[in-house]
Amino acid sequence: MTGHTLFLAVTDRTDRTDRSNQTGRSDRTSRPAPAFALTTLAVDTGRLEEAERRAADALTGLAPGADWIGLAPSVRREVVARVRAVPHHAVDHTEHDRDPARSASPLADCLRSLAGGGALAGITAQPYTVYLTGGLTGGLTTDDAASAPLLAGARAVHPDAEARFPALARLTTLLATAAAPSIDAAVTDGEDLYDAFDRYTLGGLA
């Protein structure tokens, strides 16, 4: 089967007051914590089942909901080494670096940015399917999904990635927690989860 399968994980802190300390910085880095971000793992659809198996192997022993920076350095190095075996097309982490209060849908903003640039630029030229972890969030309703950037052109959009491909959904969520330490160089190369992938981008809205 040709084309790609995209796994999307949303980080939504727009309704939280505890996402930063009194200086407006995240608890673990000197950079302001983004209120909203979208993490995407793209896999060649023809290797989807293999990717799920290898992702399950790579995450063996990790507790559900594990936070990358909270793992011991030795565990991070081991996971990075195992994740290298997961077939993939590319990974992208897009932070909503504008005021979410001025946006009707931070998720739509991130989807639009994802479709237009970064490691996944041009991915919509071939058929693709989308799996969402945690369902639709970020100001986007089910009715909106039909016209949302990126989602509108998908062969199908599934809001239940955890039920269909639990390991790839977990890996995408783990990548979301690994983005800040990667951007801030808070971990060494051997402990940077994004270095396990051949192609990736990290940054703000395009």
PDB file of N, CA and C in Angstrom, residues 12 17 20 24 26 36 38 45 47 53 73 81 93 121-122 128 133 137 150 197:
ATOM      1  N   ASP A  12      -1.641  20.326  24.891  1.00  0.00           N
ATOM      2  CA  ASP A  12      -2.528  21.475  25.087  1.00  0.00           C
ATOM      3  C   ASP A  12      -2.481  21.929  26.539  1.00  0.00           C
ATOM      4  N   THR A  17      -2.951  26.642  34.415  1.00  0.00           N
ATOM      5  CA  THR A  17      -2.235  27.764  35.025  1.00  0.00           C
ATOM      6  C   THR A  17      -0.908  27.327  35.613  1.00  0.00           C
ATOM      7  N   SER A  20       3.873  26.846  33.804  1.00  0.00           N
ATOM      8  CA  SER A  20       5.148  27.529  33.980  1.00  0.00           C
ATOM      9  C   SER A  20       5.231  28.062  35.391  1.00  0.00           C
ATOM     10  N   GLY A  24       7.345  32.629  34.164  1.00  0.00           N
ATOM     11  CA  GLY A  24       6.812  32.338  32.844  1.00  0.00           C
ATOM     12  C   GLY A  24       7.647  31.337  32.085  1.00  0.00           C
ATOM     13  N   SER A  26       9.323  27.324  31.667  1.00  0.00           N
ATOM     14  CA  SER A  26       8.977  25.954  32.007  1.00  0.00           C
ATOM     15  C   SER A  26       9.799  25.524  33.204  1.00  0.00           C
ATOM     16  N   PHE A  36       0.675  25.379  23.381  1.00  0.00           N
ATOM     17  CA  PHE A  36       0.081  24.389  22.479  1.00  0.00           C
ATOM     18  C   PHE A  36       1.141  23.912  21.497  1.00  0.00           C
ATOM     19  N   LEU A  38       1.987  20.500  18.421  1.00  0.00           N
ATOM     20  CA  LEU A  38       1.534  19.327  17.673  1.00  0.00           C
ATOM     21  C   LEU A  38       2.750  18.508  17.270  1.00  0.00           C
ATOM     22  N   THR A  45       2.903   3.734   4.834  1.00  0.00           N
ATOM     23  CA  THR A  45       1.759   2.869   5.118  1.00  0.00           C
ATOM     24  C   THR A  45       2.072   1.398   4.862  1.00  0.00           C
ATOM     25  N   ARG A  47       4.601  -0.165   5.601  1.00  0.00           N
ATOM     26  CA  ARG A  47       5.392  -0.735   6.696  1.00  0.00           C
ATOM     27  C   ARG A  47       4.747  -0.459   8.052  1.00  0.00           C
ATOM     28  N   ARG A  53       5.037  -3.080  15.483  1.00  0.00           N
ATOM     29  CA  ARG A  53       5.745  -4.122  16.242  1.00  0.00           C
ATOM     30  C   ARG A  53       7.061  -3.596  16.805  1.00  0.00           C
ATOM     31  N   PRO A  73      19.083   8.695  32.398  1.00  0.00           N
ATOM     32  CA  PRO A  73      19.896   8.803  31.176  1.00  0.00           C
ATOM     33  C   PRO A  73      20.160   7.462  30.503  1.00  0.00           C
ATOM     34  N   ALA A  81      18.321   3.952  21.051  1.00  0.00           N
ATOM     35  CA  ALA A  81      18.920   2.888  20.239  1.00  0.00           C
ATOM     36  C   ALA A  81      17.851   1.964  19.662  1.00  0.00           C
ATOM     37  N   HIS A  93       7.725  18.378  15.087  1.00  0.00           N
ATOM     38  CA  HIS A  93       7.136  18.946  16.307  1.00  0.00           C
ATOM     39  C   HIS A  93       6.973  20.442  16.068  1.00  0.00           C
ATOM     40  N   ALA A 121       6.869  18.406   4.585  1.00  0.00           N
ATOM     41  CA  ALA A 121       6.433  19.187   3.429  1.00  0.00           C
ATOM     42  C   ALA A 121       6.289  18.275   2.217  1.00  0.00           C
ATOM     43  N   GLY A 122       5.185  18.404   1.521  1.00  0.00           N
ATOM     44  CA  GLY A 122       4.950  17.607   0.331  1.00  0.00           C
ATOM     45  C   GLY A 122       4.350  16.248   0.587  1.00  0.00           C
ATOM     46  N   TYR A 128      -2.743   9.706   2.208  1.00  0.00           N
ATOM     47  CA  TYR A 128      -2.324   9.590   3.601  1.00  0.00           C
ATOM     48  C   TYR A 128      -3.543   9.447   4.508  1.00  0.00           C
ATOM     49  N   THR A 133      -4.078  10.968  18.628  1.00  0.00           N
ATOM     50  CA  THR A 133      -4.034  10.456  19.993  1.00  0.00           C
ATOM     51  C   THR A 133      -4.843  11.398  20.868  1.00  0.00           C
ATOM     52  N   THR A 137      -8.762  18.014  19.664  1.00  0.00           N
ATOM     53  CA  THR A 137      -8.646  19.038  20.696  1.00  0.00           C
ATOM     54  C   THR A 137      -8.189  20.325  20.041  1.00  0.00           C
ATOM     55  N   LEU A 150      -4.785  19.891   6.377  1.00  0.00           N
ATOM     56  CA  LEU A 150      -4.209  18.551   6.435  1.00  0.00           C
ATOM     57  C   LEU A 150      -5.266  17.463   6.619  1.00  0.00           C
ATOM     58  N   PHE A 197      15.706   9.459  14.463  1.00  0.00           N
ATOM     59  CA  PHE A 197      14.986   9.544  13.193  1.00  0.00           C
ATOM     60  C   PHE A 197      15.853  10.196  12.122  1.00  0.00           C
TER      61      PHE A 197
END
